[in-house]
Amino acid sequence: MSDPFSFAPDPEHPGWMRWELRDTTRFNAFLGPILTRMEGDKALVRMTTGRRHSNLADSTHGGALLGFMDVALFAAARTFGSISAAEAVTLDLSAQFIAPSRIGDPIVAEVELLRETGRLLFMRGLVKQDDTVLASFTGTVRKSSPRP
């Protein structure tokens, strides 16, 4: 199976990798292009919110933020070199919403890999916009079984 994601340097954002689903009819495409890079021991995962991600208060809708957090776990895992393509599933995701965002400006998830076992990745992160923490989250990702 070919890789359903493209993962390549983003020419518009030097130092960032663009992680994007090739099939634009899937949910991930709703979030738009996802950028990722390593900074120290953390993976940074970035998206720019738009009106389609907004709620009636003109902030990022909680559902869009949760979707971003879930995708950030996978983009971070790819950036850490723990997985490639669609080789994993989310086991759990817990989030705490802290502050509203500005629509149109990038948000960044700072993701830490707390522990990796043969099958599991334990991660936590903060979603920020500039210096404002918008949300915190923890998640567990299970790597898929090797194919015969």
Short mmCIF file of N, CA and C in Angstrom, two decimals:
data_model
loop_
_atom_site.label_atom_id
_atom_site.label_comp_id
_atom_site.label_asym_id
_atom_site.label_seq_id
_atom_site.Cartn_x
_atom_site.Cartn_y
_atom_site.Cartn_z
N MET A 1 0.85 -1.18 0.00
CA MET A 1 0.00 0.00 0.00
C MET A 1 0.89 1.24 0.00
N SER A 2 0.60 2.19 -0.87
CA SER A 2 1.38 3.42 -0.89
C SER A 2 0.99 4.29 0.29
N ASP A 3 1.86 5.19 0.64
CA ASP A 3 1.64 6.08 1.78
C ASP A 3 0.48 7.01 1.48
N PRO A 4 -0.58 7.00 2.31
CA PRO A 4 -1.72 7.89 2.06
C PRO A 4 -1.42 9.35 2.39
N PHE A 5 -0.27 9.61 3.01
CA PHE A 5 0.12 10.97 3.38
C PHE A 5 1.32 11.42 2.57
N SER A 6 1.38 12.71 2.30
CA SER A 6 2.63 13.28 1.81
C SER A 6 3.32 13.87 3.04
N PHE A 7 4.61 13.73 3.09
CA PHE A 7 5.40 14.21 4.22
C PHE A 7 6.70 14.75 3.62
N ALA A 8 6.74 16.07 3.40
CA ALA A 8 7.86 16.67 2.70
C ALA A 8 8.10 18.08 3.23
N PRO A 9 9.30 18.61 3.02
CA PRO A 9 9.56 20.00 3.43
C PRO A 9 8.55 20.95 2.80
N ASP A 10 8.09 21.93 3.58
CA ASP A 10 7.15 22.92 3.08
C ASP A 10 7.94 24.12 2.56
N PRO A 11 7.89 24.39 1.27
CA PRO A 11 8.68 25.50 0.71
C PRO A 11 8.27 26.87 1.23
N GLU A 12 7.03 27.01 1.67
CA GLU A 12 6.56 28.30 2.18
C GLU A 12 6.93 28.53 3.65
N HIS A 13 7.33 27.45 4.35
CA HIS A 13 7.68 27.53 5.77
C HIS A 13 8.97 26.77 6.01
N PRO A 14 10.11 27.41 5.75
CA PRO A 14 11.40 26.72 5.92
C PRO A 14 11.54 26.12 7.32
N GLY A 15 12.05 24.89 7.37
CA GLY A 15 12.25 24.19 8.64
C GLY A 15 11.05 23.34 9.05
N TRP A 16 9.92 23.50 8.37
CA TRP A 16 8.71 22.74 8.68
C TRP A 16 8.50 21.66 7.62
N MET A 17 7.96 20.53 8.04
CA MET A 17 7.52 19.48 7.13
C MET A 17 6.02 19.63 6.96
N ARG A 18 5.55 19.43 5.74
CA ARG A 18 4.11 19.48 5.46
C ARG A 18 3.59 18.04 5.48
N TRP A 19 2.64 17.77 6.37
CA TRP A 19 2.06 16.44 6.55
C TRP A 19 0.61 16.55 6.14
N GLU A 20 0.28 15.89 5.02
CA GLU A 20 -1.04 16.11 4.45
C GLU A 20 -1.58 14.81 3.85
N LEU A 21 -2.85 14.56 4.09
CA LEU A 21 -3.52 13.40 3.51
C LEU A 21 -3.69 13.62 2.01
N ARG A 22 -3.33 12.64 1.23
CA ARG A 22 -3.44 12.77 -0.23
C ARG A 22 -4.91 12.77 -0.68
N ASP A 23 -5.76 12.05 0.02
CA ASP A 23 -7.18 11.96 -0.32
C ASP A 23 -7.93 13.11 0.37
N THR A 24 -8.28 14.12 -0.38
CA THR A 24 -8.91 15.32 0.20
C THR A 24 -10.37 15.11 0.59
N THR A 25 -10.91 13.90 0.37
CA THR A 25 -12.28 13.64 0.79
C THR A 25 -12.34 13.07 2.20
N ARG A 26 -11.19 12.88 2.86
CA ARG A 26 -11.14 12.33 4.22
C ARG A 26 -11.17 13.48 5.25
N PHE A 27 -11.48 13.11 6.51
CA PHE A 27 -11.66 14.09 7.57
C PHE A 27 -10.44 15.00 7.75
N ASN A 28 -9.25 14.43 7.72
CA ASN A 28 -8.04 15.23 7.98
C ASN A 28 -7.95 16.45 7.07
N ALA A 29 -8.46 16.34 5.85
CA ALA A 29 -8.39 17.45 4.91
C ALA A 29 -9.17 18.66 5.42
N PHE A 30 -10.18 18.44 6.26
CA PHE A 30 -10.97 19.53 6.84
C PHE A 30 -10.08 20.48 7.64
N LEU A 31 -9.05 19.94 8.26
CA LEU A 31 -8.17 20.77 9.09
C LEU A 31 -7.24 21.63 8.25
N GLY A 32 -7.01 21.24 7.00
CA GLY A 32 -6.08 21.98 6.15
C GLY A 32 -4.69 21.40 6.28
N PRO A 33 -3.73 22.04 5.66
CA PRO A 33 -2.35 21.54 5.75
C PRO A 33 -1.86 21.55 7.19
N ILE A 34 -1.17 20.49 7.55
CA ILE A 34 -0.57 20.37 8.87
C ILE A 34 0.94 20.46 8.70
N LEU A 35 1.57 21.32 9.46
CA LEU A 35 3.02 21.46 9.43
C LEU A 35 3.60 20.88 10.71
N THR A 36 4.78 20.31 10.63
CA THR A 36 5.40 19.71 11.81
C THR A 36 6.91 19.85 11.75
N ARG A 37 7.51 19.91 12.93
CA ARG A 37 8.98 19.93 13.04
C ARG A 37 9.36 19.58 14.46
N MET A 38 10.59 19.19 14.63
CA MET A 38 11.12 18.92 15.97
C MET A 38 11.71 20.21 16.53
N GLU A 39 11.51 20.41 17.82
CA GLU A 39 12.15 21.51 18.54
C GLU A 39 12.58 20.95 19.88
N GLY A 40 13.86 20.65 20.01
CA GLY A 40 14.35 19.96 21.20
C GLY A 40 13.77 18.56 21.21
N ASP A 41 13.15 18.19 22.33
CA ASP A 41 12.55 16.84 22.43
C ASP A 41 11.05 16.86 22.16
N LYS A 42 10.52 17.98 21.66
CA LYS A 42 9.08 18.10 21.37
C LYS A 42 8.85 18.18 19.86
N ALA A 43 7.73 17.64 19.45
CA ALA A 43 7.27 17.83 18.07
C ALA A 43 6.30 19.00 18.09
N LEU A 44 6.50 19.94 17.19
CA LEU A 44 5.56 21.04 17.02
C LEU A 44 4.67 20.70 15.83
N VAL A 45 3.38 20.85 16.01
CA VAL A 45 2.41 20.55 14.96
C VAL A 45 1.54 21.80 14.80
N ARG A 46 1.45 22.28 13.57
CA ARG A 46 0.83 23.59 13.33
C ARG A 46 -0.28 23.50 12.29
N MET A 47 -1.34 24.25 12.53
CA MET A 47 -2.38 24.46 11.53
C MET A 47 -2.85 25.91 11.63
N THR A 48 -3.44 26.38 10.55
CA THR A 48 -4.03 27.72 10.57
C THR A 48 -5.54 27.56 10.51
N THR A 49 -6.20 28.14 11.49
CA THR A 49 -7.66 28.04 11.56
C THR A 49 -8.31 29.03 10.59
N GLY A 50 -9.47 28.66 10.13
CA GLY A 50 -10.25 29.53 9.25
C GLY A 50 -11.70 29.55 9.69
N ARG A 51 -12.52 30.25 8.96
CA ARG A 51 -13.94 30.36 9.32
C ARG A 51 -14.59 28.99 9.46
N ARG A 52 -14.22 28.03 8.61
CA ARG A 52 -14.83 26.69 8.68
C ARG A 52 -14.51 25.97 9.99
N HIS A 53 -13.52 26.45 10.73
CA HIS A 53 -13.15 25.86 12.03
C HIS A 53 -13.76 26.64 13.20
N SER A 54 -14.52 27.69 12.91
CA SER A 54 -14.96 28.61 13.97
C SER A 54 -16.30 28.23 14.57
N ASN A 55 -16.51 28.73 15.79
CA ASN A 55 -17.82 28.61 16.44
C ASN A 55 -18.52 29.97 16.35
N LEU A 56 -19.67 30.10 16.99
CA LEU A 56 -20.41 31.36 16.91
C LEU A 56 -19.74 32.50 17.67
N ALA A 57 -18.74 32.20 18.49
CA ALA A 57 -17.99 33.24 19.21
C ALA A 57 -16.75 33.66 18.42
N ASP A 58 -16.62 33.18 17.17
CA ASP A 58 -15.47 33.47 16.31
C ASP A 58 -14.15 33.02 16.93
N SER A 59 -14.21 31.90 17.60
CA SER A 59 -13.03 31.21 18.12
C SER A 59 -13.02 29.83 17.48
N THR A 60 -11.96 29.07 17.66
CA THR A 60 -11.92 27.72 17.10
C THR A 60 -12.92 26.84 17.83
N HIS A 61 -13.78 26.17 17.08
CA HIS A 61 -14.77 25.26 17.64
C HIS A 61 -14.06 24.13 18.39
N GLY A 62 -14.62 23.72 19.52
CA GLY A 62 -14.02 22.66 20.32
C GLY A 62 -13.84 21.36 19.54
N GLY A 63 -14.77 21.05 18.66
CA GLY A 63 -14.65 19.84 17.85
C GLY A 63 -13.47 19.92 16.89
N ALA A 64 -13.25 21.10 16.32
CA ALA A 64 -12.09 21.29 15.43
C ALA A 64 -10.80 21.18 16.24
N LEU A 65 -10.79 21.73 17.45
CA LEU A 65 -9.60 21.61 18.31
C LEU A 65 -9.34 20.16 18.68
N LEU A 66 -10.39 19.41 19.03
CA LEU A 66 -10.20 17.99 19.35
C LEU A 66 -9.69 17.22 18.14
N GLY A 67 -10.24 17.52 16.97
CA GLY A 67 -9.74 16.88 15.76
C GLY A 67 -8.27 17.19 15.54
N PHE A 68 -7.90 18.46 15.75
CA PHE A 68 -6.49 18.86 15.61
C PHE A 68 -5.61 18.14 16.62
N MET A 69 -6.07 18.03 17.86
CA MET A 69 -5.28 17.33 18.88
C MET A 69 -5.05 15.87 18.48
N ASP A 70 -6.09 15.22 17.99
CA ASP A 70 -5.96 13.83 17.56
C ASP A 70 -4.98 13.70 16.41
N VAL A 71 -5.12 14.55 15.41
CA VAL A 71 -4.20 14.52 14.27
C VAL A 71 -2.79 14.89 14.72
N ALA A 72 -2.67 15.80 15.69
CA ALA A 72 -1.35 16.19 16.19
C ALA A 72 -0.61 15.00 16.81
N LEU A 73 -1.35 14.09 17.46
CA LEU A 73 -0.70 12.88 18.00
C LEU A 73 -0.02 12.10 16.89
N PHE A 74 -0.70 11.95 15.76
CA PHE A 74 -0.15 11.16 14.65
C PHE A 74 0.95 11.91 13.91
N ALA A 75 0.77 13.22 13.71
CA ALA A 75 1.82 14.01 13.06
C ALA A 75 3.07 14.02 13.93
N ALA A 76 2.89 14.12 15.25
CA ALA A 76 4.03 14.08 16.16
C ALA A 76 4.70 12.72 16.13
N ALA A 77 3.90 11.65 16.15
CA ALA A 77 4.47 10.30 16.11
C ALA A 77 5.28 10.10 14.84
N ARG A 78 4.78 10.63 13.72
CA ARG A 78 5.53 10.55 12.46
C ARG A 78 6.82 11.35 12.58
N THR A 79 6.76 12.52 13.18
CA THR A 79 7.92 13.38 13.35
C THR A 79 8.95 12.75 14.28
N PHE A 80 8.47 12.05 15.33
CA PHE A 80 9.38 11.34 16.24
C PHE A 80 10.01 10.12 15.56
N GLY A 81 9.44 9.70 14.43
CA GLY A 81 9.93 8.51 13.75
C GLY A 81 9.35 7.22 14.29
N SER A 82 8.26 7.32 15.05
CA SER A 82 7.65 6.15 15.68
C SER A 82 6.69 5.41 14.76
N ILE A 83 6.08 6.11 13.81
CA ILE A 83 5.15 5.49 12.87
C ILE A 83 5.34 6.13 11.50
N SER A 84 4.76 5.51 10.50
CA SER A 84 4.63 6.13 9.18
C SER A 84 3.26 5.76 8.65
N ALA A 85 2.80 6.53 7.71
CA ALA A 85 1.50 6.29 7.06
C ALA A 85 0.39 6.16 8.10
N ALA A 86 -0.52 5.21 7.90
CA ALA A 86 -1.69 5.05 8.76
C ALA A 86 -1.55 3.79 9.58
N GLU A 87 -0.47 3.71 10.34
CA GLU A 87 -0.12 2.49 11.06
C GLU A 87 -0.55 2.48 12.52
N ALA A 88 -1.53 3.26 12.91
CA ALA A 88 -1.87 3.35 14.32
C ALA A 88 -3.30 3.83 14.50
N VAL A 89 -3.80 3.67 15.74
CA VAL A 89 -5.14 4.15 16.09
C VAL A 89 -5.07 4.84 17.45
N THR A 90 -5.97 5.78 17.67
CA THR A 90 -6.07 6.45 18.96
C THR A 90 -6.80 5.54 19.93
N LEU A 91 -6.19 5.30 21.10
CA LEU A 91 -6.86 4.54 22.16
C LEU A 91 -7.62 5.47 23.09
N ASP A 92 -7.00 6.59 23.42
CA ASP A 92 -7.69 7.58 24.25
C ASP A 92 -7.14 8.96 23.98
N LEU A 93 -7.98 9.95 24.23
CA LEU A 93 -7.61 11.35 24.08
C LEU A 93 -8.39 12.13 25.13
N SER A 94 -7.69 12.82 25.98
CA SER A 94 -8.31 13.63 27.02
C SER A 94 -7.87 15.07 26.81
N ALA A 95 -8.82 16.00 26.90
CA ALA A 95 -8.49 17.40 26.62
C ALA A 95 -9.11 18.32 27.66
N GLN A 96 -8.43 19.42 27.88
CA GLN A 96 -8.93 20.49 28.74
C GLN A 96 -8.84 21.78 27.93
N PHE A 97 -9.98 22.44 27.74
CA PHE A 97 -10.01 23.70 27.01
C PHE A 97 -9.75 24.83 28.00
N ILE A 98 -8.85 25.74 27.63
CA ILE A 98 -8.38 26.74 28.58
C ILE A 98 -8.70 28.17 28.15
N ALA A 99 -8.53 28.47 26.86
CA ALA A 99 -8.74 29.85 26.39
C ALA A 99 -9.22 29.82 24.94
N PRO A 100 -9.91 30.89 24.51
CA PRO A 100 -10.33 30.97 23.11
C PRO A 100 -9.16 31.36 22.20
N SER A 101 -9.34 31.12 20.90
CA SER A 101 -8.31 31.45 19.91
C SER A 101 -8.79 32.57 19.01
N ARG A 102 -7.86 33.05 18.18
CA ARG A 102 -8.19 33.99 17.11
C ARG A 102 -8.24 33.20 15.81
N ILE A 103 -9.30 33.32 15.09
CA ILE A 103 -9.43 32.65 13.80
C ILE A 103 -8.52 33.36 12.79
N GLY A 104 -7.83 32.56 11.98
CA GLY A 104 -6.95 33.11 10.94
C GLY A 104 -5.49 33.09 11.31
N ASP A 105 -5.19 32.91 12.59
CA ASP A 105 -3.79 32.84 13.03
C ASP A 105 -3.44 31.40 13.36
N PRO A 106 -2.19 30.99 13.12
CA PRO A 106 -1.80 29.60 13.39
C PRO A 106 -1.95 29.22 14.86
N ILE A 107 -2.28 27.95 15.06
CA ILE A 107 -2.22 27.35 16.39
C ILE A 107 -1.17 26.24 16.31
N VAL A 108 -0.49 26.00 17.42
CA VAL A 108 0.59 25.02 17.44
C VAL A 108 0.41 24.09 18.63
N ALA A 109 0.48 22.80 18.36
CA ALA A 109 0.48 21.80 19.43
C ALA A 109 1.94 21.45 19.71
N GLU A 110 2.35 21.59 20.96
CA GLU A 110 3.68 21.16 21.40
C GLU A 110 3.49 19.79 22.02
N VAL A 111 4.00 18.74 21.38
CA VAL A 111 3.72 17.37 21.78
C VAL A 111 4.99 16.70 22.29
N GLU A 112 4.86 16.07 23.46
CA GLU A 112 5.95 15.29 24.06
C GLU A 112 5.63 13.81 23.98
N LEU A 113 6.62 13.02 23.68
CA LEU A 113 6.49 11.57 23.74
C LEU A 113 6.95 11.16 25.13
N LEU A 114 6.00 10.75 25.98
CA LEU A 114 6.32 10.39 27.36
C LEU A 114 6.95 9.01 27.45
N ARG A 115 6.40 8.07 26.64
CA ARG A 115 6.93 6.70 26.66
C ARG A 115 6.49 5.99 25.39
N GLU A 116 7.38 5.17 24.88
CA GLU A 116 7.05 4.33 23.73
C GLU A 116 7.38 2.89 24.09
N THR A 117 6.41 2.02 23.90
CA THR A 117 6.64 0.59 24.08
C THR A 117 6.60 -0.04 22.69
N GLY A 118 6.62 -1.35 22.62
CA GLY A 118 6.55 -2.01 21.33
C GLY A 118 5.30 -1.67 20.56
N ARG A 119 4.18 -1.44 21.25
CA ARG A 119 2.89 -1.20 20.59
C ARG A 119 2.25 0.14 20.94
N LEU A 120 2.68 0.80 22.01
CA LEU A 120 1.98 1.99 22.48
C LEU A 120 2.86 3.23 22.50
N LEU A 121 2.22 4.38 22.25
CA LEU A 121 2.86 5.69 22.38
C LEU A 121 2.03 6.50 23.36
N PHE A 122 2.65 6.99 24.41
CA PHE A 122 1.99 7.82 25.40
C PHE A 122 2.49 9.25 25.20
N MET A 123 1.56 10.18 24.91
CA MET A 123 1.95 11.54 24.59
C MET A 123 1.09 12.55 25.34
N ARG A 124 1.63 13.75 25.46
CA ARG A 124 0.85 14.86 26.02
C ARG A 124 1.26 16.12 25.28
N GLY A 125 0.38 17.11 25.35
CA GLY A 125 0.69 18.33 24.63
C GLY A 125 -0.10 19.53 25.10
N LEU A 126 0.34 20.67 24.61
CA LEU A 126 -0.33 21.94 24.81
C LEU A 126 -0.63 22.52 23.44
N VAL A 127 -1.82 23.05 23.25
CA VAL A 127 -2.15 23.79 22.04
C VAL A 127 -2.03 25.26 22.38
N LYS A 128 -1.21 25.97 21.61
CA LYS A 128 -0.95 27.38 21.89
C LYS A 128 -1.20 28.23 20.65
N GLN A 129 -1.49 29.49 20.91
CA GLN A 129 -1.51 30.51 19.86
C GLN A 129 -0.67 31.64 20.41
N ASP A 130 0.47 31.84 19.79
CA ASP A 130 1.50 32.73 20.34
C ASP A 130 1.85 32.22 21.74
N ASP A 131 1.73 33.05 22.77
CA ASP A 131 2.07 32.61 24.13
C ASP A 131 0.85 32.15 24.93
N THR A 132 -0.33 32.18 24.34
CA THR A 132 -1.55 31.79 25.04
C THR A 132 -1.80 30.30 24.92
N VAL A 133 -1.97 29.62 26.05
CA VAL A 133 -2.32 28.21 26.04
C VAL A 133 -3.82 28.10 25.82
N LEU A 134 -4.21 27.43 24.73
CA LEU A 134 -5.62 27.26 24.39
C LEU A 134 -6.20 26.00 25.01
N ALA A 135 -5.37 24.94 25.07
CA ALA A 135 -5.84 23.64 25.56
C ALA A 135 -4.64 22.78 25.94
N SER A 136 -4.91 21.79 26.78
CA SER A 136 -3.91 20.76 27.07
C SER A 136 -4.56 19.41 26.75
N PHE A 137 -3.72 18.42 26.44
CA PHE A 137 -4.26 17.11 26.09
C PHE A 137 -3.25 16.01 26.38
N THR A 138 -3.78 14.81 26.58
CA THR A 138 -2.97 13.61 26.67
C THR A 138 -3.62 12.57 25.76
N GLY A 139 -2.81 11.69 25.23
CA GLY A 139 -3.36 10.67 24.36
C GLY A 139 -2.47 9.45 24.31
N THR A 140 -3.09 8.32 24.01
CA THR A 140 -2.39 7.06 23.82
C THR A 140 -2.70 6.56 22.42
N VAL A 141 -1.67 6.22 21.69
CA VAL A 141 -1.80 5.72 20.34
C VAL A 141 -1.25 4.30 20.30
N ARG A 142 -1.99 3.41 19.66
CA ARG A 142 -1.57 2.02 19.52
C ARG A 142 -1.11 1.79 18.09
N LYS A 143 0.12 1.30 17.97
CA LYS A 143 0.65 0.97 16.65
C LYS A 143 -0.07 -0.27 16.14
N SER A 144 -0.27 -0.32 14.83
CA SER A 144 -0.93 -1.47 14.23
C SER A 144 -0.05 -2.70 14.28
N SER A 145 -0.68 -3.85 14.22
CA SER A 145 0.06 -5.11 14.17
C SER A 145 0.82 -5.18 12.85
N PRO A 146 2.00 -5.77 12.87
CA PRO A 146 2.72 -5.95 11.60
C PRO A 146 1.90 -6.81 10.65
N ARG A 147 1.91 -6.43 9.39
CA ARG A 147 1.18 -7.21 8.38
C ARG A 147 2.02 -8.40 7.96
N PRO A 148 1.35 -9.54 7.73
CA PRO A 148 2.10 -10.73 7.33
C PRO A 148 2.70 -10.60 5.95
#
